[in-house]
PDB file of C-alpha atoms in Angstrom:
ATOM      1  CA  MET A 249      -0.169  -0.048  -0.210  1.00 76.00           C
ATOM      2  CA  HIS A 250       1.676   3.213  -0.454  1.00 84.00           C
ATOM      3  CA  THR A 251       0.656   6.534   1.722  1.00 89.00           C
ATOM      4  CA  ILE A 252       0.057  10.019   0.959  1.00 91.00           C
ATOM      5  CA  VAL A 253       0.092  12.730   3.941  1.00 92.00           C
ATOM      6  CA  ILE A 254      -1.807  16.189   2.753  1.00 91.00           C
ATOM      7  CA  ASP A 255      -0.701  19.378   4.696  1.00 86.00           C
ATOM      8  CA  GLY A 256      -2.137  22.348   4.558  1.00 83.00           C
ATOM      9  CA  GLU A 257      -1.400  23.354   1.008  1.00 82.00           C
ATOM     10  CA  HIS A 258      -3.260  21.370  -0.011  1.00 86.00           C
ATOM     11  CA  ALA A 259      -6.347  20.806   2.407  1.00 87.00           C
ATOM     12  CA  GLY A 260      -9.871  22.157   0.904  1.00 87.00           C
ATOM     13  CA  ARG A 261      -9.086  20.646  -2.403  1.00 86.00           C
ATOM     14  CA  ARG A 262     -11.400  18.197  -4.391  1.00 88.00           C
ATOM     15  CA  ILE A 263      -9.736  14.649  -3.962  1.00 91.00           C
ATOM     16  CA  GLU A 264     -10.064  13.829  -7.152  1.00 88.00           C
ATOM     17  CA  LYS A 265      -7.570  16.448  -8.665  1.00 84.00           C
ATOM     18  CA  PHE A 266      -4.860  16.026  -5.922  1.00 87.00           C
ATOM     19  CA  LEU A 267      -4.691  12.347  -7.983  1.00 88.00           C
ATOM     20  CA  ARG A 268      -4.680  13.870 -10.877  1.00 81.00           C
ATOM     21  CA  THR A 269      -1.581  16.616 -10.644  1.00 79.00           C
ATOM     22  CA  ARG A 270       0.093  14.436  -7.457  1.00 82.00           C
ATOM     23  CA  LEU A 271       0.320  11.471  -9.116  1.00 84.00           C
ATOM     24  CA  LYS A 272      -0.404  11.958 -12.891  1.00 74.00           C
ATOM     25  CA  THR A 273       1.031   9.073 -15.362  1.00 74.00           C
ATOM     26  CA  VAL A 274      -1.531   7.202 -13.419  1.00 81.00           C
ATOM     27  CA  PRO A 275      -4.379   7.428 -15.742  1.00 80.00           C
ATOM     28  CA  ALA A 276      -7.810   9.426 -14.721  1.00 78.00           C
ATOM     29  CA  GLY A 277      -9.930   5.900 -15.086  1.00 82.00           C
ATOM     30  CA  GLN A 278      -8.470   3.521 -12.446  1.00 84.00           C
ATOM     31  CA  LEU A 279      -7.532   5.901  -9.904  1.00 86.00           C
ATOM     32  CA  PHE A 280     -12.025   6.294  -9.875  1.00 85.00           C
ATOM     33  CA  ARG A 281     -12.134   2.367 -10.683  1.00 86.00           C
ATOM     34  CA  LEU A 282      -9.805   2.044  -6.457  1.00 89.00           C
ATOM     35  CA  MET A 283     -12.507   5.183  -5.275  1.00 88.00           C
ATOM     36  CA  ARG A 284     -15.874   3.928  -6.327  1.00 88.00           C
ATOM     37  CA  LYS A 285     -14.155  -0.467  -4.834  1.00 88.00           C
ATOM     38  CA  GLY A 286     -12.730   1.062  -2.257  1.00 89.00           C
ATOM     39  CA  GLN A 287      -9.196   0.276  -2.362  1.00 90.00           C
ATOM     40  CA  LEU A 288      -8.862   3.939  -1.280  1.00 91.00           C
ATOM     41  CA  ARG A 289      -8.984   5.404   1.265  1.00 93.00           C
ATOM     42  CA  VAL A 290      -8.801   8.483   3.652  1.00 94.00           C
ATOM     43  CA  ASN A 291      -8.622   7.697   7.320  1.00 95.00           C
ATOM     44  CA  GLY A 292      -8.610   3.562   6.559  1.00 92.00           C
ATOM     45  CA  LYS A 293     -12.288   4.782   5.366  1.00 92.00           C
ATOM     46  CA  LYS A 294     -13.867   5.110   1.798  1.00 92.00           C
ATOM     47  CA  VAL A 295     -14.811   7.843   0.023  1.00 91.00           C
ATOM     48  CA  GLN A 296     -16.522   9.524  -2.981  1.00 88.00           C
ATOM     49  CA  GLU A 297     -15.627  11.469  -5.667  1.00 87.00           C
ATOM     50  CA  GLY A 298     -15.886  15.003  -4.083  1.00 88.00           C
ATOM     51  CA  TYR A 299     -14.292  14.299  -1.342  1.00 93.00           C
ATOM     52  CA  ARG A 300     -12.707  17.288   0.322  1.00 92.00           C
ATOM     53  CA  LEU A 301      -9.786  17.108   2.004  1.00 92.00           C
ATOM     54  CA  ALA A 302      -8.506  18.134   4.966  1.00 92.00           C
ATOM     55  CA  GLU A 303      -4.360  18.401   6.789  1.00 90.00           C
ATOM     56  CA  ASN A 304      -3.193  15.721   8.361  1.00 93.00           C
ATOM     57  CA  ASP A 305      -5.468  13.370   6.753  1.00 94.00           C
ATOM     58  CA  LYS A 306      -4.027   9.952   5.120  1.00 94.00           C
ATOM     59  CA  ILE A 307      -4.408   8.504   1.908  1.00 93.00           C
ATOM     60  CA  THR A 308      -4.001   5.880   1.360  1.00 92.00           C
ATOM     61  CA  LEU A 309      -3.895   3.675  -2.155  1.00 89.00           C
ATOM     62  CA  PRO A 310      -2.562   0.283  -3.755  1.00 88.00           C
ATOM     63  CA  ALA A 311       0.221  -0.145  -5.982  1.00 78.00           C
ATOM     64  CA  LEU A 312      -0.654   1.666  -9.414  1.00 74.00           C
ATOM     65  CA  HIS A 313       0.539   1.111 -13.427  1.00 60.00           C
ATOM     66  CA  ALA A 314       1.838   4.368 -14.533  1.00 55.00           C
ATOM     67  CA  ALA A 315      -0.673   4.805 -18.284  1.00 51.00           C
ATOM     68  CA  PRO A 316       1.787   2.209 -21.111  1.00 46.00           C
ATOM     69  CA  GLY A 317       3.216   4.450 -23.505  1.00 44.00           C
ATOM     70  CA  ARG A 318       2.930   7.502 -21.629  1.00 46.00           C
ATOM     71  CA  GLU A 319       5.987   9.410 -21.818  1.00 46.00           C
ATOM     72  CA  PRO A 320       6.934  12.296 -19.923  1.00 50.00           C
ATOM     73  CA  ALA A 321       5.889  16.064 -21.909  1.00 54.00           C
ATOM     74  CA  PRO A 322       8.492  17.457 -23.711  1.00 53.00           C
ATOM     75  CA  ASP A 323      10.136  20.075 -23.360  1.00 70.00           C
ATOM     76  CA  VAL A 324       9.314  23.357 -24.730  1.00 86.00           C
ATOM     77  CA  PRO A 325      10.011  24.912 -27.543  1.00 91.00           C
ATOM     78  CA  GLU A 326      13.187  27.094 -26.901  1.00 93.00           C
ATOM     79  CA  TYR A 327      11.793  30.182 -28.300  1.00 92.00           C
ATOM     80  CA  LEU A 328       9.640  30.501 -26.212  1.00 94.00           C
ATOM     81  CA  VAL A 329      11.876  29.831 -22.730  1.00 94.00           C
ATOM     82  CA  LYS A 330      13.990  32.726 -24.949  1.00 95.00           C
ATOM     83  CA  ARG A 331      10.688  34.497 -24.713  1.00 95.00           C
ATOM     84  CA  LEU A 332       9.622  34.190 -20.900  1.00 97.00           C
ATOM     85  CA  ARG A 333      12.413  34.120 -18.863  1.00 95.00           C
ATOM     86  CA  ASN A 334      13.556  37.153 -18.658  1.00 96.00           C
ATOM     87  CA  THR A 335       9.281  38.377 -17.773  1.00 97.00           C
ATOM     88  CA  VAL A 336       9.088  37.643 -14.062  1.00 98.00           C
ATOM     89  CA  VAL A 337       7.759  41.747 -12.686  1.00 98.00           C
ATOM     90  CA  HIS A 338       7.301  40.501  -9.340  1.00 97.00           C
ATOM     91  CA  GLU A 339       8.364  37.385  -7.745  1.00 97.00           C
ATOM     92  CA  ASP A 340       7.438  36.139  -2.781  1.00 95.00           C
ATOM     93  CA  GLN A 341       6.428  33.420  -1.680  1.00 93.00           C
ATOM     94  CA  ASP A 342       3.210  33.136  -2.972  1.00 94.00           C
ATOM     95  CA  VAL A 343       2.557  34.498  -6.596  1.00 96.00           C
ATOM     96  CA  LEU A 344       4.620  34.750  -9.595  1.00 97.00           C
ATOM     97  CA  VAL A 345       3.179  37.638 -12.147  1.00 98.00           C
ATOM     98  CA  ILE A 346       5.226  37.988 -15.703  1.00 98.00           C
ATOM     99  CA  ASP A 347       4.740  41.050 -18.468  1.00 98.00           C
ATOM    100  CA  LYS A 348       4.227  37.822 -20.860  1.00 98.00           C
ATOM    101  CA  PRO A 349       4.644  39.309 -24.540  1.00 96.00           C
ATOM    102  CA  ALA A 350       1.729  40.043 -26.659  1.00 95.00           C
ATOM    103  CA  GLY A 351       1.654  36.847 -29.002  1.00 93.00           C
ATOM    104  CA  ILE A 352       1.614  34.002 -26.662  1.00 95.00           C
ATOM    105  CA  ALA A 353      -0.335  31.817 -25.524  1.00 94.00           C
ATOM    106  CA  VAL A 354      -1.019  31.203 -21.631  1.00 95.00           C
ATOM    107  CA  HIS A 355      -1.227  27.146 -21.863  1.00 91.00           C
ATOM    108  CA  GLU A 356      -0.333  24.704 -24.915  1.00 86.00           C
ATOM    109  CA  GLY A 357      -3.151  24.218 -27.126  1.00 81.00           C
ATOM    110  CA  THR A 358      -4.210  23.450 -31.162  1.00 75.00           C
ATOM    111  CA  ASP A 359      -2.657  26.154 -32.439  1.00 80.00           C
ATOM    112  CA  ASN A 360       0.414  26.217 -30.093  1.00 81.00           C
ATOM    113  CA  PRO A 361       2.591  23.269 -28.894  1.00 84.00           C
ATOM    114  CA  ALA A 362       2.939  25.300 -24.809  1.00 90.00           C
ATOM    115  CA  GLY A 363       2.120  28.377 -23.000  1.00 93.00           C
ATOM    116  CA  VAL A 364       3.160  30.760 -20.647  1.00 96.00           C
ATOM    117  CA  ILE A 365       2.510  27.855 -17.366  1.00 94.00           C
ATOM    118  CA  GLU A 366       4.497  24.982 -19.391  1.00 94.00           C
ATOM    119  CA  VAL A 367       7.124  27.073 -20.530  1.00 95.00           C
ATOM    120  CA  PHE A 368       7.347  28.487 -16.411  1.00 96.00           C
ATOM    121  CA  ARG A 369       7.117  24.541 -14.809  1.00 92.00           C
ATOM    122  CA  GLN A 370       9.995  23.690 -16.866  1.00 92.00           C
ATOM    123  CA  LEU A 371      12.047  27.219 -15.740  1.00 94.00           C
ATOM    124  CA  ARG A 372      10.362  26.686 -11.911  1.00 93.00           C
ATOM    125  CA  PRO A 373      10.789  22.295 -11.014  1.00 89.00           C
ATOM    126  CA  GLU A 374      10.691  23.611  -7.750  1.00 91.00           C
ATOM    127  CA  LEU A 375       8.261  24.966  -7.910  1.00 90.00           C
ATOM    128  CA  PRO A 376       5.527  21.308  -9.040  1.00 84.00           C
ATOM    129  CA  ASP A 377       2.411  23.367  -8.143  1.00 87.00           C
ATOM    130  CA  LEU A 378       2.564  26.403 -10.134  1.00 93.00           C
ATOM    131  CA  GLU A 379      -0.104  27.045 -11.424  1.00 93.00           C
ATOM    132  CA  LEU A 380      -1.939  30.098 -13.959  1.00 95.00           C
ATOM    133  CA  THR A 381      -5.057  32.032 -11.695  1.00 95.00           C
ATOM    134  CA  HIS A 382      -6.524  34.294 -14.506  1.00 94.00           C
ATOM    135  CA  ARG A 383      -5.889  33.964 -18.669  1.00 93.00           C
ATOM    136  CA  LEU A 384      -5.033  36.994 -21.322  1.00 95.00           C
ATOM    137  CA  ASP A 385      -5.495  36.454 -24.661  1.00 92.00           C
ATOM    138  CA  ARG A 386      -2.428  34.846 -26.909  1.00 93.00           C
ATOM    139  CA  ASP A 387      -2.509  39.112 -28.478  1.00 94.00           C
ATOM    140  CA  THR A 388      -3.182  40.511 -25.387  1.00 96.00           C
ATOM    141  CA  SER A 389       0.082  41.894 -24.127  1.00 97.00           C
ATOM    142  CA  GLY A 390       0.618  43.018 -20.245  1.00 98.00           C
ATOM    143  CA  LEU A 391       0.689  41.653 -16.343  1.00 98.00           C
ATOM    144  CA  LEU A 392       0.031  37.628 -15.651  1.00 98.00           C
ATOM    145  CA  VAL A 393       0.204  36.332 -11.873  1.00 98.00           C
ATOM    146  CA  LEU A 394       0.755  32.827 -11.184  1.00 97.00           C
ATOM    147  CA  ALA A 395       0.028  30.806  -8.099  1.00 96.00           C
ATOM    148  CA  LYS A 396       2.894  28.618  -5.823  1.00 94.00           C
ATOM    149  CA  THR A 397       0.621  26.952  -4.300  1.00 90.00           C
ATOM    150  CA  PRO A 398      -2.953  25.124  -4.473  1.00 87.00           C
ATOM    151  CA  SER A 399      -3.508  28.115  -0.993  1.00 88.00           C
ATOM    152  CA  MET A 400      -3.177  31.123  -3.136  1.00 92.00           C
ATOM    153  CA  LEU A 401      -4.700  29.763  -6.151  1.00 92.00           C
ATOM    154  CA  ARG A 402      -7.655  28.876  -4.032  1.00 88.00           C
ATOM    155  CA  TYR A 403      -8.282  32.282  -2.521  1.00 92.00           C
ATOM    156  CA  LEU A 404      -7.035  34.319  -5.830  1.00 94.00           C
ATOM    157  CA  HIS A 405      -9.658  32.181  -7.075  1.00 92.00           C
ATOM    158  CA  GLU A 406     -12.172  32.504  -4.695  1.00 91.00           C
ATOM    159  CA  LEU A 407     -11.538  37.011  -5.159  1.00 93.00           C
ATOM    160  CA  LEU A 408     -12.024  37.094  -9.014  1.00 91.00           C
ATOM    161  CA  ARG A 409     -14.740  34.723  -8.834  1.00 88.00           C
ATOM    162  CA  ASP A 410     -17.091  36.473  -5.567  1.00 90.00           C
ATOM    163  CA  ARG A 411     -15.562  39.642  -4.765  1.00 91.00           C
ATOM    164  CA  GLU A 412     -14.577  41.516  -8.249  1.00 89.00           C
ATOM    165  CA  ASP A 413     -13.968  45.164  -6.710  1.00 89.00           C
ATOM    166  CA  GLU A 414     -11.334  44.337  -4.440  1.00 94.00           C
ATOM    167  CA  ILE A 415      -8.811  43.454  -7.671  1.00 95.00           C
ATOM    168  CA  GLU A 416      -8.205  46.556  -9.155  1.00 96.00           C
ATOM    169  CA  ARG A 417      -7.435  45.348 -13.305  1.00 97.00           C
ATOM    170  CA  HIS A 418      -6.432  48.354 -15.253  1.00 98.00           C
ATOM    171  CA  TYR A 419      -5.057  48.288 -18.807  1.00 98.00           C
ATOM    172  CA  LEU A 420      -3.858  49.861 -22.045  1.00 98.00           C
ATOM    173  CA  ALA A 421      -5.211  50.319 -25.036  1.00 98.00           C
ATOM    174  CA  LEU A 422      -4.979  52.247 -28.025  1.00 97.00           C
ATOM    175  CA  VAL A 423      -8.418  52.414 -29.316  1.00 97.00           C
ATOM    176  CA  ALA A 424      -9.475  54.433 -33.711  1.00 97.00           C
ATOM    177  CA  GLY A 425     -10.756  57.736 -33.436  1.00 95.00           C
ATOM    178  CA  HIS A 426     -11.977  60.431 -30.787  1.00 94.00           C
ATOM    179  CA  TRP A 427     -13.217  58.898 -27.439  1.00 95.00           C
ATOM    180  CA  LYS A 428     -14.764  61.671 -25.944  1.00 91.00           C
ATOM    181  CA  GLN A 429     -14.517  63.040 -22.507  1.00 86.00           C
ATOM    182  CA  ASP A 430     -17.843  62.068 -20.948  1.00 88.00           C
ATOM    183  CA  ILE A 431     -17.677  57.948 -21.176  1.00 92.00           C
ATOM    184  CA  GLU A 432     -16.871  57.309 -18.677  1.00 95.00           C
ATOM    185  CA  SER A 433     -18.098  53.460 -17.749  1.00 96.00           C
ATOM    186  CA  ILE A 434     -19.919  51.245 -20.401  1.00 97.00           C
ATOM    187  CA  HIS A 435     -21.763  49.202 -18.707  1.00 96.00           C
ATOM    188  CA  ALA A 436     -23.933  47.224 -21.847  1.00 97.00           C
ATOM    189  CA  PRO A 437     -24.605  42.692 -21.030  1.00 98.00           C
ATOM    190  CA  LEU A 438     -21.527  40.253 -22.724  1.00 98.00           C
ATOM    191  CA  LEU A 439     -23.390  37.365 -24.505  1.00 97.00           C
ATOM    192  CA  ARG A 440     -21.621  35.037 -26.177  1.00 94.00           C
ATOM    193  CA  ARG A 441     -21.338  32.792 -29.532  1.00 91.00           C
ATOM    194  CA  ALA A 442     -19.910  31.031 -31.605  1.00 84.00           C
ATOM    195  CA  ASP A 443     -17.791  33.143 -33.290  1.00 85.00           C
ATOM    196  CA  LYS A 444     -17.145  35.807 -30.977  1.00 91.00           C
ATOM    197  CA  VAL A 445     -18.638  38.153 -27.677  1.00 96.00           C
ATOM    198  CA  VAL A 446     -21.951  40.398 -28.435  1.00 96.00           C
ATOM    199  CA  VAL A 447     -23.652  42.882 -26.850  1.00 97.00           C
ATOM    200  CA  ASP A 448     -27.290  40.947 -25.788  1.00 96.00           C
ATOM    201  CA  PRO A 449     -29.372  42.436 -23.350  1.00 96.00           C
ATOM    202  CA  HIS A 450     -30.084  38.960 -22.829  1.00 96.00           C
ATOM    203  CA  GLY A 451     -25.764  37.826 -21.711  1.00 96.00           C
ATOM    204  CA  GLN A 452     -24.099  38.623 -18.497  1.00 96.00           C
ATOM    205  CA  ARG A 453     -23.628  41.617 -16.886  1.00 96.00           C
ATOM    206  CA  ALA A 454     -20.552  43.605 -17.309  1.00 97.00           C
ATOM    207  CA  GLU A 455     -19.310  47.003 -16.750  1.00 97.00           C
ATOM    208  CA  THR A 456     -16.632  48.810 -18.027  1.00 98.00           C
ATOM    209  CA  ARG A 457     -14.400  52.456 -16.887  1.00 97.00           C
ATOM    210  CA  VAL A 458     -12.595  54.705 -18.983  1.00 98.00           C
ATOM    211  CA  VAL A 459     -10.309  57.360 -19.156  1.00 97.00           C
ATOM    212  CA  VAL A 460      -8.211  58.943 -21.476  1.00 96.00           C
ATOM    213  CA  ARG A 461      -4.821  58.207 -21.676  1.00 95.00           C
ATOM    214  CA  GLN A 462      -3.043  60.318 -24.958  1.00 95.00           C
ATOM    215  CA  ARG A 463      -4.827  61.880 -27.218  1.00 93.00           C
ATOM    216  CA  VAL A 464      -3.450  60.604 -30.580  1.00 91.00           C
ATOM    217  CA  GLY A 465      -3.616  63.706 -32.991  1.00 83.00           C
ATOM    218  CA  GLN A 466      -7.626  62.183 -34.238  1.00 82.00           C
ATOM    219  CA  ARG A 467      -7.308  59.654 -35.827  1.00 90.00           C
ATOM    220  CA  ALA A 468      -6.676  57.422 -31.994  1.00 95.00           C
ATOM    221  CA  THR A 469      -6.602  57.534 -28.532  1.00 96.00           C
ATOM    222  CA  ILE A 470      -4.645  55.709 -25.995  1.00 97.00           C
ATOM    223  CA  LEU A 471      -6.960  54.763 -22.811  1.00 98.00           C
ATOM    224  CA  ASP A 472      -6.721  53.328 -19.356  1.00 98.00           C
ATOM    225  CA  VAL A 473      -9.146  51.082 -18.872  1.00 98.00           C
ATOM    226  CA  GLN A 474     -10.290  49.518 -15.846  1.00 97.00           C
ATOM    227  CA  LEU A 475     -12.675  46.128 -15.775  1.00 96.00           C
ATOM    228  CA  MET A 476     -15.511  45.450 -13.125  1.00 95.00           C
ATOM    229  CA  THR A 477     -15.874  42.102 -14.377  1.00 95.00           C
ATOM    230  CA  GLY A 478     -14.592  39.709 -15.983  1.00 92.00           C
ATOM    231  CA  ARG A 479     -16.030  38.892 -19.172  1.00 94.00           C
ATOM    232  CA  LYS A 480     -14.410  37.028 -22.300  1.00 93.00           C
ATOM    233  CA  HIS A 481     -13.062  39.854 -24.516  1.00 96.00           C
ATOM    234  CA  GLN A 482     -14.549  42.601 -22.489  1.00 97.00           C
ATOM    235  CA  ILE A 483     -12.369  44.872 -23.586  1.00 98.00           C
ATOM    236  CA  ARG A 484     -12.466  44.759 -27.146  1.00 97.00           C
ATOM    237  CA  VAL A 485     -16.111  44.161 -27.121  1.00 98.00           C
ATOM    238  CA  HIS A 486     -17.108  47.353 -25.206  1.00 98.00           C
ATOM    239  CA  LEU A 487     -14.962  49.776 -26.530  1.00 98.00           C
ATOM    240  CA  GLN A 488     -16.597  48.690 -30.248  1.00 97.00           C
ATOM    241  CA  SER A 489     -20.326  49.173 -29.027  1.00 97.00           C
ATOM    242  CA  GLN A 490     -18.578  52.485 -28.040  1.00 97.00           C
ATOM    243  CA  GLY A 491     -17.430  52.834 -32.634  1.00 96.00           C
ATOM    244  CA  HIS A 492     -14.159  52.985 -31.006  1.00 97.00           C
ATOM    245  CA  PRO A 493     -12.117  49.452 -31.773  1.00 98.00           C
ATOM    246  CA  ILE A 494      -8.780  48.606 -29.607  1.00 98.00           C
ATOM    247  CA  ALA A 495      -6.716  48.642 -32.721  1.00 97.00           C
ATOM    248  CA  CYS A 496      -5.177  45.744 -34.940  1.00 96.00           C
ATOM    249  CA  ASP A 497      -8.508  43.955 -33.364  1.00 96.00           C
ATOM    250  CA  ASP A 498      -8.822  40.973 -35.984  1.00 93.00           C
ATOM    251  CA  ARG A 499     -11.971  40.134 -34.673  1.00 94.00           C
ATOM    252  CA  TYR A 500     -13.859  43.412 -33.479  1.00 96.00           C
ATOM    253  CA  GLY A 501     -11.744  46.335 -35.437  1.00 96.00           C
ATOM    254  CA  PHE A 502     -12.246  48.150 -38.170  1.00 96.00           C
ATOM    255  CA  ALA A 503     -10.019  47.722 -40.741  1.00 96.00           C
ATOM    256  CA  LYS A 504      -9.164  50.188 -42.838  1.00 95.00           C
ATOM    257  CA  PHE A 505      -7.144  51.432 -39.209  1.00 96.00           C
ATOM    258  CA  ASN A 506      -5.895  48.982 -38.999  1.00 96.00           C
ATOM    259  CA  ARG A 507      -4.437  48.730 -41.727  1.00 95.00           C
ATOM    260  CA  ARG A 508      -3.366  52.049 -41.516  1.00 93.00           C
ATOM    261  CA  VAL A 509      -1.764  51.285 -37.501  1.00 94.00           C
ATOM    262  CA  GLU A 510      -0.128  47.950 -39.937  1.00 93.00           C
ATOM    263  CA  HIS A 511       1.493  49.810 -42.551  1.00 92.00           C
ATOM    264  CA  LEU A 512       2.728  51.964 -39.933  1.00 90.00           C
ATOM    265  CA  GLY A 513       5.204  48.898 -38.927  1.00 89.00           C
ATOM    266  CA  GLY A 514       2.236  48.289 -35.704  1.00 90.00           C
ATOM    267  CA  ARG A 515       2.204  44.762 -35.019  1.00 88.00           C
ATOM    268  CA  GLY A 516       0.371  43.057 -32.863  1.00 91.00           C
ATOM    269  CA  LEU A 517      -3.057  43.965 -30.779  1.00 96.00           C
ATOM    270  CA  PHE A 518      -2.727  47.062 -29.100  1.00 97.00           C
ATOM    271  CA  LEU A 519      -3.960  45.602 -25.360  1.00 98.00           C
ATOM    272  CA  HIS A 520      -2.004  45.828 -22.650  1.00 98.00           C
ATOM    273  CA  ALA A 521      -2.943  45.188 -18.595  1.00 98.00           C
ATOM    274  CA  THR A 522      -0.165  47.846 -17.557  1.00 98.00           C
ATOM    275  CA  LYS A 523      -1.319  47.549 -13.478  1.00 98.00           C
ATOM    276  CA  LEU A 524      -2.686  44.683 -10.932  1.00 98.00           C
ATOM    277  CA  VAL A 525      -3.850  45.643  -7.301  1.00 97.00           C
ATOM    278  CA  ILE A 526      -4.118  42.654  -5.408  1.00 96.00           C
ATOM    279  CA  PRO A 527      -5.710  42.473  -1.521  1.00 96.00           C
ATOM    280  CA  LYS A 528      -3.188  39.236   0.341  1.00 93.00           C
ATOM    281  CA  PRO A 529      -4.200  37.315   2.749  1.00 91.00           C
ATOM    282  CA  ASP A 530      -2.178  39.049   5.381  1.00 89.00           C
ATOM    283  CA  GLY A 531      -4.297  42.107   4.484  1.00 90.00           C
ATOM    284  CA  GLN A 532      -0.821  43.517   2.385  1.00 92.00           C
ATOM    285  CA  GLU A 533      -1.433  45.038  -0.787  1.00 95.00           C
ATOM    286  CA  LEU A 534       0.085  43.573  -3.507  1.00 96.00           C
ATOM    287  CA  VAL A 535       0.487  46.368  -6.751  1.00 98.00           C
ATOM    288  CA  VAL A 536       2.080  45.284  -9.142  1.00 98.00           C
ATOM    289  CA  GLU A 537       2.491  48.119 -12.539  1.00 98.00           C
ATOM    290  CA  ALA A 538       3.962  47.096 -16.296  1.00 98.00           C
ATOM    291  CA  PRO A 539       4.433  49.641 -18.848  1.00 96.00           C
ATOM    292  CA  MET A 540       3.885  50.474 -21.621  1.00 96.00           C
ATOM    293  CA  PRO A 541       5.570  47.962 -24.615  1.00 95.00           C
ATOM    294  CA  GLN A 542       8.327  49.667 -26.713  1.00 93.00           C
ATOM    295  CA  ARG A 543       6.396  49.210 -30.188  1.00 92.00           C
ATOM    296  CA  TRP A 544       4.089  50.848 -28.564  1.00 93.00           C
ATOM    297  CA  LYS A 545       6.135  53.846 -28.912  1.00 92.00           C
ATOM    298  CA  GLN A 546       7.314  53.352 -31.437  1.00 89.00           C
ATOM    299  CA  LEU A 547       4.140  53.236 -33.528  1.00 90.00           C
ATOM    300  CA  LEU A 548       2.885  56.304 -31.438  1.00 89.00           C
ATOM    301  CA  LYS A 549       6.486  57.668 -32.745  1.00 86.00           C
ATOM    302  CA  ALA A 550       5.722  57.036 -36.526  1.00 80.00           C
ATOM    303  CA  GLY A 551       2.624  59.353 -36.410  1.00 78.00           C
ATOM    304  CA  LEU A 552      -0.878  58.285 -36.499  1.00 76.00           C
TER     305      LEU A 552
END
C-alpha cells in the first residue's frame, strides 16, 4: 500500500483533482475505479468523488501502474523559453507575476505547442504546484499572475469569482478615433456566440471604466481601462460597442484603421494589462505595474 499525507497547502482540494495532479502518469479511470471499489481510502474510510481533503488526512491506495506508452511531456520550444525567461516583474512566496509579450498563449492548445504555464513549469521545476490564476488573450500583453501554492490559487479564484470589486485590473488600449471625454463607464451585458462575443440584453452583466490617457491626433486615443467584471473579450467588445475598437483587433476592429496601423509598423493587438492591485490574505496589498510596451512607443513616434 502507498500512503500520502495531506499538508495544509492541499487542504480543501477535491480528492480526484489532487490525485490527478500528484499522480500524473496514472489514468484517471484507474483512480476513479479504486474509489468506487473502496480500495482507495482516506483515514481508513471509503470516500466518494468530490471529497474535500483536510490537513493531515492519510490517503492509502494500492500500487498503481502508469498508462502504457505515456511519456513525460516534451520540452517546450526554446524560442518560447527565451522570450519568457526574463519577463518576471514580481515574485514572493505566494505568486509569480510576469509581463507577458503579445502573441504568446497562456497555455498549450491546438495551434501552439506550449504557453506561459508550460514554460515556467520547465524553468521552475522546484514549484510543482505552479498554476495560472487567470487568463489573458494570446494577443494581449501585460501582467499575468501565477500561483505557487494551491492555497493561493484557491484564494485568488475565490476573489475573482465572488469579490471582483476588491481587485483593480487596469489596461492600456489604443483605440480608433477621438474618444469622447464624457464616456467614463460602459454597462453592457455580454453574450458568447459561436465565434465572438456580442452586446446583448440577455447576456452576463459587464462593466468597464474608461479614462482618456493620451490623444493621438484625431485618429486615435490611448485609454486607461479598468475591468470591473471579467467577461471574455470584455474590453474589446465594450470599446467596439462605443465605435472605438482596439487597434489591430482582427475580430472586432475597423479594417481601414488596422491597415493604417500595420502600414506604420504596428503589429499585434494594442491591449496591455498595465496594473494590478490585489489584496492578499495577510491584509497587505500587492501592487504590480508593467509599462507601455516598446512597440507602442515606436508606433506613436511614427505618427498616426
